[in-house]
mmCIF file of C-alpha atoms in Angstrom:
data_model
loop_
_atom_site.group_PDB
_atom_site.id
_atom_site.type_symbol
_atom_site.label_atom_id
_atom_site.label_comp_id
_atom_site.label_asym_id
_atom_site.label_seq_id
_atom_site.Cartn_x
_atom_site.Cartn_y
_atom_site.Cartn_z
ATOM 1 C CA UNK X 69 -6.591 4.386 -26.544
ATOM 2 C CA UNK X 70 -10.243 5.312 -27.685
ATOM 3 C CA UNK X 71 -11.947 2.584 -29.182
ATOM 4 C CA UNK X 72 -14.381 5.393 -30.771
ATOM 5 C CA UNK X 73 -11.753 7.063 -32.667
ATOM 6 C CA UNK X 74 -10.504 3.823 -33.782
ATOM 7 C CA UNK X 75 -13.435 2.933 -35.531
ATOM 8 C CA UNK X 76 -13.675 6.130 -36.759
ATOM 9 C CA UNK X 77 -10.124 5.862 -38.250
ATOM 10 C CA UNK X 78 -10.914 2.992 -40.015
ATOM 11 C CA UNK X 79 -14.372 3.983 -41.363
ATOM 12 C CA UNK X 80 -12.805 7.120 -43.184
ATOM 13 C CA UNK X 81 -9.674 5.470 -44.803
ATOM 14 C CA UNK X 82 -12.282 2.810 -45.638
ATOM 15 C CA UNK X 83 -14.539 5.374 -47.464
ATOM 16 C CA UNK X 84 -11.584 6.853 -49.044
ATOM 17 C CA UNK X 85 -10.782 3.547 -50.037
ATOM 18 C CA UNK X 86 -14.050 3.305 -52.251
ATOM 19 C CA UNK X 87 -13.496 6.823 -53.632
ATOM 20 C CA UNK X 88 -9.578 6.543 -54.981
ATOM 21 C CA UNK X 89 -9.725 5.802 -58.702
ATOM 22 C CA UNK X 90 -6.511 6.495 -60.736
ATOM 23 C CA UNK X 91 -3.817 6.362 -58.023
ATOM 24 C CA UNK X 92 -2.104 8.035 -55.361
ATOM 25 C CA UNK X 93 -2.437 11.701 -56.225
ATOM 26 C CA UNK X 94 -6.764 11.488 -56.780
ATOM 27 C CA UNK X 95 -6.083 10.667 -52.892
ATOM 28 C CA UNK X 96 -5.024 14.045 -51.724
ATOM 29 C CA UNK X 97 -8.624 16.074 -51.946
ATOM 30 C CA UNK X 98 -10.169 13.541 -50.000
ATOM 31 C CA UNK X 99 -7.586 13.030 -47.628
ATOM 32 C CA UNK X 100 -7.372 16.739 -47.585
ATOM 33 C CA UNK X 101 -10.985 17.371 -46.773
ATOM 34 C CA UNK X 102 -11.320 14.453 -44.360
ATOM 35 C CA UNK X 103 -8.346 14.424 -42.263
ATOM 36 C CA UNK X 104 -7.892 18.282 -42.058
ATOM 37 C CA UNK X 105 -11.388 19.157 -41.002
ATOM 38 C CA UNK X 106 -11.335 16.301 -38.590
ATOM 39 C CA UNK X 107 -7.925 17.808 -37.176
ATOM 40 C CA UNK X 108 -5.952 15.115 -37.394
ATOM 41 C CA UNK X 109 -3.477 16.694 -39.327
ATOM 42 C CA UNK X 110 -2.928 20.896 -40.754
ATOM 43 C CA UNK X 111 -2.251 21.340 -44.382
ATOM 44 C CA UNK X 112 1.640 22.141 -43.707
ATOM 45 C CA UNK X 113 1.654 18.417 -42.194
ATOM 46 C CA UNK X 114 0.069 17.020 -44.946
ATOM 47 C CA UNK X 115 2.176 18.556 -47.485
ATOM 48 C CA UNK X 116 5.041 17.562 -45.077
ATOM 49 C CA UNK X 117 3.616 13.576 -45.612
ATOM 50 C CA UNK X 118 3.100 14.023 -49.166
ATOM 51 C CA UNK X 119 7.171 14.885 -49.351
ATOM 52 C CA UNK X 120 7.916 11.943 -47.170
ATOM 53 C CA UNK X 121 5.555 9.621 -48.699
ATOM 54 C CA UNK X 122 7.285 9.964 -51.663
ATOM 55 C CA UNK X 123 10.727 9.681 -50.696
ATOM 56 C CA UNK X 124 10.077 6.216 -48.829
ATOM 57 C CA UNK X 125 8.688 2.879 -50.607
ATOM 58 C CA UNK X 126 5.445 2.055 -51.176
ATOM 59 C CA UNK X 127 2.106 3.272 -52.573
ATOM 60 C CA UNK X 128 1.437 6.706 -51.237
ATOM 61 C CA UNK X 129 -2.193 5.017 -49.983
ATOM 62 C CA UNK X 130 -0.753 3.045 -47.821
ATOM 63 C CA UNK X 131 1.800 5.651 -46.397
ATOM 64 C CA UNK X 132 -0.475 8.224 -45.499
ATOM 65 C CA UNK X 133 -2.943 5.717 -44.041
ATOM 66 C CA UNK X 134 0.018 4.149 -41.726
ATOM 67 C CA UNK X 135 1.263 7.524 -40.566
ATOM 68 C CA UNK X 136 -2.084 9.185 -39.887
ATOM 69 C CA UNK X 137 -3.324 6.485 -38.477
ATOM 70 C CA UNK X 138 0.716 5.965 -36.046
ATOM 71 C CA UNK X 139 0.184 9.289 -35.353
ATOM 72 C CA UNK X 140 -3.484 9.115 -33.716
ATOM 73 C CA UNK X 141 -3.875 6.137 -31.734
ATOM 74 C CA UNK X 142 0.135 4.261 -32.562
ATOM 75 C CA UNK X 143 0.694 0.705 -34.030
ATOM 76 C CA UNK X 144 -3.091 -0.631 -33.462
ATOM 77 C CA UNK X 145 -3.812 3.089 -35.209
ATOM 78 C CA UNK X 146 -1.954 2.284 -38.490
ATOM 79 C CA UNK X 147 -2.568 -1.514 -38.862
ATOM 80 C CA UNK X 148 -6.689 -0.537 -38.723
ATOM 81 C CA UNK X 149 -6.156 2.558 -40.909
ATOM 82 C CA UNK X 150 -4.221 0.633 -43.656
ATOM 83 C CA UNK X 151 -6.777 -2.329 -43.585
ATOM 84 C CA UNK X 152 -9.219 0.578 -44.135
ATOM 85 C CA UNK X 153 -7.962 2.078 -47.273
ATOM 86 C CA UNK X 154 -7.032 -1.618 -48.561
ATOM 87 C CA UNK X 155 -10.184 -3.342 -47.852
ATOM 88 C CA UNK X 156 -12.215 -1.746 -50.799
ATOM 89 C CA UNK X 157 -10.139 -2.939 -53.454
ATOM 90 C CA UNK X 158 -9.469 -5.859 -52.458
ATOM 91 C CA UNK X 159 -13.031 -6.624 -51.946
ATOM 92 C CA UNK X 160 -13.676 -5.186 -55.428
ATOM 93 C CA UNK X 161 -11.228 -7.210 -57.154
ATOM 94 C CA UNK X 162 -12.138 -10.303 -55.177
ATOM 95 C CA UNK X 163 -15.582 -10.048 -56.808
ATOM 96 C CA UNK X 164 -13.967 -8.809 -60.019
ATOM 97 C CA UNK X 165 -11.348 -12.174 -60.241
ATOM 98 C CA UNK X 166 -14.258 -14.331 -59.658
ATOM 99 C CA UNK X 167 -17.005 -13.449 -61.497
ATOM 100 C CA UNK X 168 -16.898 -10.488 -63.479
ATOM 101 C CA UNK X 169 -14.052 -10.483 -66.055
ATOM 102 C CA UNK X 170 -15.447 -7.983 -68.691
ATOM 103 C CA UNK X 171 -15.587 -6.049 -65.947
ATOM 104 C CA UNK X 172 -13.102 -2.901 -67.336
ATOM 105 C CA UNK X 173 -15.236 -2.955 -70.900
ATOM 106 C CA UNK X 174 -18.423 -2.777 -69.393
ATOM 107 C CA UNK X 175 -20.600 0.484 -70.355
ATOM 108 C CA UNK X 176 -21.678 1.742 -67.595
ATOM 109 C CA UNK X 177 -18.306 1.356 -65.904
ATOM 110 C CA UNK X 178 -16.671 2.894 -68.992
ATOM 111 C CA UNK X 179 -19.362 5.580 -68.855
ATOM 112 C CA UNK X 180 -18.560 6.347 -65.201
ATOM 113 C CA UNK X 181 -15.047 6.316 -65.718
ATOM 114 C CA UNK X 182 -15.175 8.553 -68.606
ATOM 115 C CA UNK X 183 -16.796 11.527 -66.099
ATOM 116 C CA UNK X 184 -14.845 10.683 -63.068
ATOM 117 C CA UNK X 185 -11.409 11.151 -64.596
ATOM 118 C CA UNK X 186 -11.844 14.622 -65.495
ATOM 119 C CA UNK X 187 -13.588 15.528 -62.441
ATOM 120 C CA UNK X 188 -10.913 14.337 -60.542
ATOM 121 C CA UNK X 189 -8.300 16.095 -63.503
ATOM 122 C CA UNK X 190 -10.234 19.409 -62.275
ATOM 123 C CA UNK X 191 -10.196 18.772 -58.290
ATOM 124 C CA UNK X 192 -6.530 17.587 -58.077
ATOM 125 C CA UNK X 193 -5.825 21.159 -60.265
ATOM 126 C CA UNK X 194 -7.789 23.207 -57.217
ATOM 127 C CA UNK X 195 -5.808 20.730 -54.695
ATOM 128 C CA UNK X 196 -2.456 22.366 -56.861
ATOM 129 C CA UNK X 197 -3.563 25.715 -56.571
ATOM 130 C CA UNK X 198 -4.519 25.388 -52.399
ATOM 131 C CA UNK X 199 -1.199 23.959 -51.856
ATOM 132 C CA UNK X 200 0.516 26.417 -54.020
ATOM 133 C CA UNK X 201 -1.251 29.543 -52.179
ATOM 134 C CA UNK X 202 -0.649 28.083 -48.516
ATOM 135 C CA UNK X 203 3.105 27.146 -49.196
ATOM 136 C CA UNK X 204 3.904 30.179 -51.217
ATOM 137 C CA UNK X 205 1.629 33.269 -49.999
ATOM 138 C CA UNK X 206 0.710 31.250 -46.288
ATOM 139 C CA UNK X 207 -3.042 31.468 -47.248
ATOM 140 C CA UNK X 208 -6.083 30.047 -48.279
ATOM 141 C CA UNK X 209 -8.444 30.464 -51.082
ATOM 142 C CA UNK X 210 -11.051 31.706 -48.927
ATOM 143 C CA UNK X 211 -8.768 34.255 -47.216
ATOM 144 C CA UNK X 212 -7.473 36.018 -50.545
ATOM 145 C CA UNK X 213 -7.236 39.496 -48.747
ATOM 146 C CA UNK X 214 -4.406 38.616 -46.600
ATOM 147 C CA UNK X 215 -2.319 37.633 -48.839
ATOM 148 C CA UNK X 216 1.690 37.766 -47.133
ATOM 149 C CA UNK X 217 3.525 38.205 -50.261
ATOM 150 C CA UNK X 218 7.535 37.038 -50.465
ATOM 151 C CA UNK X 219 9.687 37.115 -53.645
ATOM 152 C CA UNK X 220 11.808 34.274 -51.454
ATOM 153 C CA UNK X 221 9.582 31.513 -51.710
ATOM 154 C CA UNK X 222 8.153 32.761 -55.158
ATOM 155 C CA UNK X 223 12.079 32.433 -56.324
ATOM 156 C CA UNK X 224 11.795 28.666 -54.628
ATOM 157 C CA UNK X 225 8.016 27.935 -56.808
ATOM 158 C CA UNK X 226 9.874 29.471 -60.081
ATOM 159 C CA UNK X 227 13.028 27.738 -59.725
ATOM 160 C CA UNK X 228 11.594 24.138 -59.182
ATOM 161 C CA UNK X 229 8.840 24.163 -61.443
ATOM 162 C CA UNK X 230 10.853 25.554 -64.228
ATOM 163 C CA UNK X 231 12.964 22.612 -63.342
ATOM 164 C CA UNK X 232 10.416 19.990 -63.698
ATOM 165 C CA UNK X 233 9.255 21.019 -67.182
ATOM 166 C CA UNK X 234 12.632 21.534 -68.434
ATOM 167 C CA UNK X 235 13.819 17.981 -67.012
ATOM 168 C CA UNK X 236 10.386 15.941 -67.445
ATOM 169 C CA UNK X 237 12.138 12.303 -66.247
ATOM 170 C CA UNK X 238 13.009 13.689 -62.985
ATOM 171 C CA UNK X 239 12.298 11.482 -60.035
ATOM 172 C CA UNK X 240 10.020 13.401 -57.152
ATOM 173 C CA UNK X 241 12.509 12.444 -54.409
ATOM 174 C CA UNK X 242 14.986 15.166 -56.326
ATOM 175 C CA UNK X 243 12.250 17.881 -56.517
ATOM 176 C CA UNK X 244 11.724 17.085 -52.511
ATOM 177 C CA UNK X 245 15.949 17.520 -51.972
ATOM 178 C CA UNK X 246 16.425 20.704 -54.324
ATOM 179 C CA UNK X 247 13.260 22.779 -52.694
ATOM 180 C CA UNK X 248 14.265 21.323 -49.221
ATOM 181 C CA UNK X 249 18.155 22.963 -50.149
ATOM 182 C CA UNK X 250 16.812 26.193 -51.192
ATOM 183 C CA UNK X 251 14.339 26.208 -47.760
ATOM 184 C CA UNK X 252 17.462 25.849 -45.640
ATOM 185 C CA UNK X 253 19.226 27.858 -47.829
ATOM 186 C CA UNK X 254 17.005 31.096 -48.066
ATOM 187 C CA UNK X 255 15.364 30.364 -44.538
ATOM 188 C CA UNK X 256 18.687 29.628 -42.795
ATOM 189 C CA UNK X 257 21.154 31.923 -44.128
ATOM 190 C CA UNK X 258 19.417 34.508 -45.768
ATOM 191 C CA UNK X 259 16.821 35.983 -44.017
ATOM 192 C CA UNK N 82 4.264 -21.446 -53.678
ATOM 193 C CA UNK N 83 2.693 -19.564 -51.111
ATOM 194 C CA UNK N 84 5.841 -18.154 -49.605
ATOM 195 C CA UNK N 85 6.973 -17.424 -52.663
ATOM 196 C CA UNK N 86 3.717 -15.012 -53.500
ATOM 197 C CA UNK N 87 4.209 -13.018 -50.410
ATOM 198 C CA UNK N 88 8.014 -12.711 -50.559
ATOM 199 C CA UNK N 89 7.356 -11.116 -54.244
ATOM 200 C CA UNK N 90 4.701 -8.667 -53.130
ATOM 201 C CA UNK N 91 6.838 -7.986 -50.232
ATOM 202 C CA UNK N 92 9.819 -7.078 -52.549
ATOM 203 C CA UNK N 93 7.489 -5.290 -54.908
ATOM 204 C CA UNK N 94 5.847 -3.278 -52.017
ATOM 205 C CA UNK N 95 9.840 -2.685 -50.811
ATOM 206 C CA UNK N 96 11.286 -1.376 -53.723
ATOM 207 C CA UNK N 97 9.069 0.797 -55.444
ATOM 208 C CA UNK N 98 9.204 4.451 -54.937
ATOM 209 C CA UNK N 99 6.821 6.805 -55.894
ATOM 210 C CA UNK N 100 3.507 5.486 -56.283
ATOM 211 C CA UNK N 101 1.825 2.633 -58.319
ATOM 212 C CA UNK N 102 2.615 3.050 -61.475
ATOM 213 C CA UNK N 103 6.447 2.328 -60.698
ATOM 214 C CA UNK N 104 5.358 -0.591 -59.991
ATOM 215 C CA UNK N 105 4.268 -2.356 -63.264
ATOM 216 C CA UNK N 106 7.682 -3.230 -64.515
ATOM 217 C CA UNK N 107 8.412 -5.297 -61.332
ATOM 218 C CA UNK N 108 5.298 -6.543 -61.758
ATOM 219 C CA UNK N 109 5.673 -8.088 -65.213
ATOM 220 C CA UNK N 110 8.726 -8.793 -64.759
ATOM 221 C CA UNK N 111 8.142 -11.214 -61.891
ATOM 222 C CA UNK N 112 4.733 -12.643 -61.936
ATOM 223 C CA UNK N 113 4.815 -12.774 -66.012
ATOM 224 C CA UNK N 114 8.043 -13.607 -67.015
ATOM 225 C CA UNK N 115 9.601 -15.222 -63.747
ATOM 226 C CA UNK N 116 7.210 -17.220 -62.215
ATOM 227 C CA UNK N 117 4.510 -17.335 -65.227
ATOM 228 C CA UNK N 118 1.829 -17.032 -62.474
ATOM 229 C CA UNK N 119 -0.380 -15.086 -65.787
ATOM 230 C CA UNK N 120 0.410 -14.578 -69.042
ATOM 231 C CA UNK N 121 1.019 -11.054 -70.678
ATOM 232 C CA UNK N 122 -2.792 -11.025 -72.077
ATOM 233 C CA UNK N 123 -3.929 -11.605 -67.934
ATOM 234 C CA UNK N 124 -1.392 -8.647 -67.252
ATOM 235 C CA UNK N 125 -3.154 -6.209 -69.424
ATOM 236 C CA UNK N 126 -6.365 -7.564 -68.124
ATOM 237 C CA UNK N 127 -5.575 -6.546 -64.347
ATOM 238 C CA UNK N 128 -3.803 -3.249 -65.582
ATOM 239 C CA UNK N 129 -7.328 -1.833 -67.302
ATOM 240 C CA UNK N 130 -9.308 -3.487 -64.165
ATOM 241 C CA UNK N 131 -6.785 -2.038 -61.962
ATOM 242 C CA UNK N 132 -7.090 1.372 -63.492
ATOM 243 C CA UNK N 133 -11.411 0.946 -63.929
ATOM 244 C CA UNK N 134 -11.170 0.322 -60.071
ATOM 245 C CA UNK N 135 -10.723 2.246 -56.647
ATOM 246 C CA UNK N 136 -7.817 1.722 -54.611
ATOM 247 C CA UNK N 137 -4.174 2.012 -55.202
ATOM 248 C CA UNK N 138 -3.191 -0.173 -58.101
ATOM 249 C CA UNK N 139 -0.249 -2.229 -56.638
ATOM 250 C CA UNK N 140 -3.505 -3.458 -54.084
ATOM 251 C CA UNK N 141 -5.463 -4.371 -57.095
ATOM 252 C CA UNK N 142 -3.040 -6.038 -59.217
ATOM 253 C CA UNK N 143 -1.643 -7.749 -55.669
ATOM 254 C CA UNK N 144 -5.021 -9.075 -55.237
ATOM 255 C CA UNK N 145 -5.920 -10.294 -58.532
ATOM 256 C CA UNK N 146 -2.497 -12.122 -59.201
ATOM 257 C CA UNK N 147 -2.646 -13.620 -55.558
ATOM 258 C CA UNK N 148 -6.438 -14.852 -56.181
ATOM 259 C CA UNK N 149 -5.042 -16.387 -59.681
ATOM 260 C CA UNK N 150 -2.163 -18.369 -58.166
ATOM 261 C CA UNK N 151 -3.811 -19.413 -54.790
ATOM 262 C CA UNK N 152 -7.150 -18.272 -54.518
ATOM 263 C CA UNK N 153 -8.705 -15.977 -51.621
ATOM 264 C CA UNK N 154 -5.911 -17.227 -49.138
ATOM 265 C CA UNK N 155 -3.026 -16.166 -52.260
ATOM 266 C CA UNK N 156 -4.749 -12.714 -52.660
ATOM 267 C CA UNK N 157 -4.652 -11.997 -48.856
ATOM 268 C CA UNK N 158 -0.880 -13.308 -48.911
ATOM 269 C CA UNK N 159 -0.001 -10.732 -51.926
ATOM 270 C CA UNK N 160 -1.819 -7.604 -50.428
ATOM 271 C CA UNK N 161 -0.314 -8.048 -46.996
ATOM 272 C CA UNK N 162 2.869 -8.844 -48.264
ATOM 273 C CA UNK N 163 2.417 -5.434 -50.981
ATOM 274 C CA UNK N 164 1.281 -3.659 -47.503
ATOM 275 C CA UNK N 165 4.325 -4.564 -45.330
ATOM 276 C CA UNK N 166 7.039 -2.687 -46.144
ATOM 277 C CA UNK N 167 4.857 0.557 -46.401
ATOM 278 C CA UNK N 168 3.656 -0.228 -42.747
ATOM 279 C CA UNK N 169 6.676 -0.981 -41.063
ATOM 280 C CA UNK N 170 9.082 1.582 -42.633
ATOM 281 C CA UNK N 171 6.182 4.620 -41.816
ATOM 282 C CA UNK N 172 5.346 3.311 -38.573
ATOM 283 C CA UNK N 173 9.551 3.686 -37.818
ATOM 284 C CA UNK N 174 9.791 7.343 -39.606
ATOM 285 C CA UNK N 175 6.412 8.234 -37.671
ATOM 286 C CA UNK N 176 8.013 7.592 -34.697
ATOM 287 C CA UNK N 177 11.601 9.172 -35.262
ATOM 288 C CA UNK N 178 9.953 12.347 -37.089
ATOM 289 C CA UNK N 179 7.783 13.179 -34.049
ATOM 290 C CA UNK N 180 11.430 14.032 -32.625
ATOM 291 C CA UNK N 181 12.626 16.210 -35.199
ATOM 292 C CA UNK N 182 9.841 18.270 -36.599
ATOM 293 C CA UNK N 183 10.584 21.194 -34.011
ATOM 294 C CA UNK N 184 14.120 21.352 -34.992
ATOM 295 C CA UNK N 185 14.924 24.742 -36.522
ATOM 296 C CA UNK N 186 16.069 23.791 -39.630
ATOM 297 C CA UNK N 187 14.037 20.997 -40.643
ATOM 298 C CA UNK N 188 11.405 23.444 -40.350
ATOM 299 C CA UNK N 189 13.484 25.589 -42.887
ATOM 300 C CA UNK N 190 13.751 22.873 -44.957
ATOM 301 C CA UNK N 191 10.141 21.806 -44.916
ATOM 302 C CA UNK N 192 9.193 24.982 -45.543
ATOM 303 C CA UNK N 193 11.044 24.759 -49.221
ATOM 304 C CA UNK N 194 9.893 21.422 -49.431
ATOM 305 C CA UNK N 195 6.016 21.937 -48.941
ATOM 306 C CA UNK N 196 6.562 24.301 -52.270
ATOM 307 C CA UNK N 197 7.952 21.475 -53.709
ATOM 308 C CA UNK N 198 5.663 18.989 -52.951
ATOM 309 C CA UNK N 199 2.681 21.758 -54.575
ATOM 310 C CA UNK N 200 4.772 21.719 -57.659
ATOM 311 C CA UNK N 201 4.713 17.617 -57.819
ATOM 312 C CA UNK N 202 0.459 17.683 -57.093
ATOM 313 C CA UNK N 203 0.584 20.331 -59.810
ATOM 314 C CA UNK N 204 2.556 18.170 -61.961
ATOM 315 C CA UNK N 205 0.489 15.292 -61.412
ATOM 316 C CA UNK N 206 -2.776 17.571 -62.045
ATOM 317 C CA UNK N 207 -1.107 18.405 -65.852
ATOM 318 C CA UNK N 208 0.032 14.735 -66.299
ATOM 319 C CA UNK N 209 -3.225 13.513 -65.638
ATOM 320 C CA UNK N 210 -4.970 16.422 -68.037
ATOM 321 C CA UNK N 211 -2.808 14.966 -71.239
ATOM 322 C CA UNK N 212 -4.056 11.836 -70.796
ATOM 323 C CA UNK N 213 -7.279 13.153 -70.918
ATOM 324 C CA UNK N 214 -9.490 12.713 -74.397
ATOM 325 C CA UNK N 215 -9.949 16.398 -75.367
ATOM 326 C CA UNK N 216 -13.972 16.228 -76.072
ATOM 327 C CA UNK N 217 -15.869 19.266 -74.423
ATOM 328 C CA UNK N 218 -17.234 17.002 -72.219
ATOM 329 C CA UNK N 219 -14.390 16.403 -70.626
ATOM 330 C CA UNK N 220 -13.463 20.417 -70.261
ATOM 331 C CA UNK N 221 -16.617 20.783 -68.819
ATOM 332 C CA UNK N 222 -16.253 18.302 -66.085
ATOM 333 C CA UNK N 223 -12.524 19.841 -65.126
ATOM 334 C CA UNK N 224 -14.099 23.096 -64.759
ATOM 335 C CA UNK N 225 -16.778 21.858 -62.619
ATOM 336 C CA UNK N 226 -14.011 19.218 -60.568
ATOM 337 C CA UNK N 227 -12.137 22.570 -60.232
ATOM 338 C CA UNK N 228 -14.315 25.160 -58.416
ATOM 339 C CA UNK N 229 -16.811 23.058 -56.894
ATOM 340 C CA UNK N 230 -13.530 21.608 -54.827
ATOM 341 C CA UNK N 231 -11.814 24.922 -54.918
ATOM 342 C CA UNK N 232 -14.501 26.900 -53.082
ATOM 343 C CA UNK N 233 -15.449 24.079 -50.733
ATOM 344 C CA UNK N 234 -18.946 24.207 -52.571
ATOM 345 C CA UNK N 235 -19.665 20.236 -52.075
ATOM 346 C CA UNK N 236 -18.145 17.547 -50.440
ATOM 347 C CA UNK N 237 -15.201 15.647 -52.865
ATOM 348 C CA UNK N 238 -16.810 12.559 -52.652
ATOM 349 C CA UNK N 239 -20.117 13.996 -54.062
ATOM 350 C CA UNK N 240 -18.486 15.830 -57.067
ATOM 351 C CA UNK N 241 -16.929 12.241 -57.918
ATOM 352 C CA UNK N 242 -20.000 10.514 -58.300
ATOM 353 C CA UNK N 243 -21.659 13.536 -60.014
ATOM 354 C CA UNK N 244 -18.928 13.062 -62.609
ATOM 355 C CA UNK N 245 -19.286 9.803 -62.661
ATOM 356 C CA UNK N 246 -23.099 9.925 -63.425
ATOM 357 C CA UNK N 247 -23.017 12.162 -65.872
ATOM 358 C CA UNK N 248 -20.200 10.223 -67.542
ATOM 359 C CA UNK N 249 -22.674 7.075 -67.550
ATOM 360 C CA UNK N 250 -25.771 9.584 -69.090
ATOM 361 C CA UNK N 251 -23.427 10.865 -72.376
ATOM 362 C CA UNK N 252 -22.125 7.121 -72.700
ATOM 363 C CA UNK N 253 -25.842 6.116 -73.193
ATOM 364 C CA UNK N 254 -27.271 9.357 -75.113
ATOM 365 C CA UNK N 255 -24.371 8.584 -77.210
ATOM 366 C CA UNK N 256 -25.055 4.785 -77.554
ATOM 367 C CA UNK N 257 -28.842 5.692 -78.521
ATOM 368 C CA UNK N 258 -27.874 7.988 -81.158
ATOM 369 C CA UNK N 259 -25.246 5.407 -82.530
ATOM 370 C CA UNK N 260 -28.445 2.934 -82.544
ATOM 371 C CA UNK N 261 -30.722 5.303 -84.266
#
């Protein structure tokens, strides 16, 4: 147990505590940026979590901190990550509750709102596209040349996102079952 | 009373799938119209805080109910109680996933489900879009959101609050012209 990386555990789910507006998916490019380039976990992990995460209870927050956070330092690991990414808000609303109860038609928090949503609109697009070029062509976008094209897992991209704006209601924890099928499907028996 | 607050959060925190917004209903339907803790006026109060705030928002809404009903000690019941389920049930699949991830074909499968989970974050990007108001502005700060992320050009945090501030600047160029 290092009490160093600990602390440091706790400091970044606290900062990306501060930095979540509008819910679980605004998470990912932070998470992304912080816990990949720290090593804690590769992008096929994270997009392994994100599956998980959303076929188990919960706020997707508080998953990700918990696992990343088991999967570094164990119990102690998660209970200090999740107090992390909680602590902000409930800080924030604490102070919110008690004294400040025009708080959401303020202008300057309306004003900041009104640029951060499609900032984050635009970043959780280029988190799409980074996740769609490492599952599909096993790249990155700053490694365009070498590019490992398959028509197997462009089949598996066409087929489920075809499905989702066909069948708009459809719960994410079918979307997770059908592409997981087709993986051991086309992976297993196929090639 | 106070039992009561955490055992609700708990079962909130237990039963929702998929992310905050699932939660709402339960929400309502137990601190509004069960319990009465706040009345539907206070609900759409902490939704729009909840939503003007960071953090997940079954945290915020936990926290505000918990500080209505009991004060500080009712909002720390309520969040840990919201928190609970999430912990325990991750901390169990972190430990029994360890185990399987170098099996064959749960690699297979993972590797059809990592395409999956880029078409839900692609999904979420469009869902998010149409909720957007369509002023320039707002194309504008996509584009620069986009490739400023995309290329790795600044740190995400940074871009956020860059958004932010010039969200703040057009809200008060716009006020002053209103005035004028």
């Amino acid at each position: 147990m290092s009490i160093k990386l600990l602390l440091e555990l706790f400091i970044t789910f606290f900062k990306i505590g501060i930095f979540t507006f509008g819910g679980g998916y605004a998470m990912i490019p932070l998470i992304t940026e912080e816990v990949i380039t720290k090593g804690w976990l590769t992008s096929e992990q994270l997009m392994d979590f994100i599956a998980i995460s959303e076929s188990t209870p919960g706020p997707f927050a508080i998953n990700i901190a918990t696992f990343i956070g088991y999967n570094q330092q164990g119990v102690l690991g998660s209970i200090l990550t999740t107090f992390g990414v909680v602590l902000p808000s409930f800080i924030i609303i604490l102070i919110i509750a008690k004294a400040f109860h025009k708080f959401a038609s303020n202008k300057y928090v309306v004003g900041f709102l009104s640029g951060v949503k499609p900032v984050i609109v635009g970043i959780i697009f280029s988190v799409a596209v980074g996740f769609i070029l490492k599952s599909i062509f096993n790249i990155s976008v700053l490694e365009l040349s070498e590019i490992d094209f398959k028509w197997s897992t462009l089949l598996i991209f066409a087929c489920v996102f075809t499905m989702t704006r066909i069948w708009k209601k459809i719960h994410p924890i079918f979307i997770i079952l059908v592409s997981g099928m087709m993986g051991l499907i086309i992976y297993g028996l196929i090639l | 009373m106070q039992f009561i607050l955490f055992w609700t959060f708990f079962k909130i925190g237990l039963f929702t799938f998929g992310g905050g917004y699932a939660m709402i209903p339960f929400i309502h339907q137990y601190a509004v119209e069960k319990y009465k803790w706040i009345t539907d006026d206070e609900f759409l109060d902490i939704i729009a805080i909840a939503e003007s705030t960071p953090g997940p928002i079954a945290i915020n809404s936990a926290t505000y109910i918990g500080y209505k009903v009991k004060g500080v000690s009712g909002s720390a019941l309520a969040t840990l109680g919201v928190v609970l389920p999430s912990l325990i049930i991750i901390t169990l699949i972190a430990a029994f996933f360890m185990q399987f991830k170098d099996n064959v074909y749960v690699e297979f499968a993972f590797k059809g489900i990592r395409i999956g989970v880029a078409v839900l974050v692609l999904n979420a990007a469009i869902r998010m879009y149409k909720k957007l108001d369509k002023k320039l502005l707002s194309y504008f700060l996509i584009l620069i959101g986009f490739l400023l992320v995309l290329f790795e050009l600044l740190p995400v945090i940074l871009v956020i609050v860059i958004g932010g501030v010039i969200g703040i600047i057009y809200q008060l160029v716009k006020a002053r012209g209103e005035e004028v």
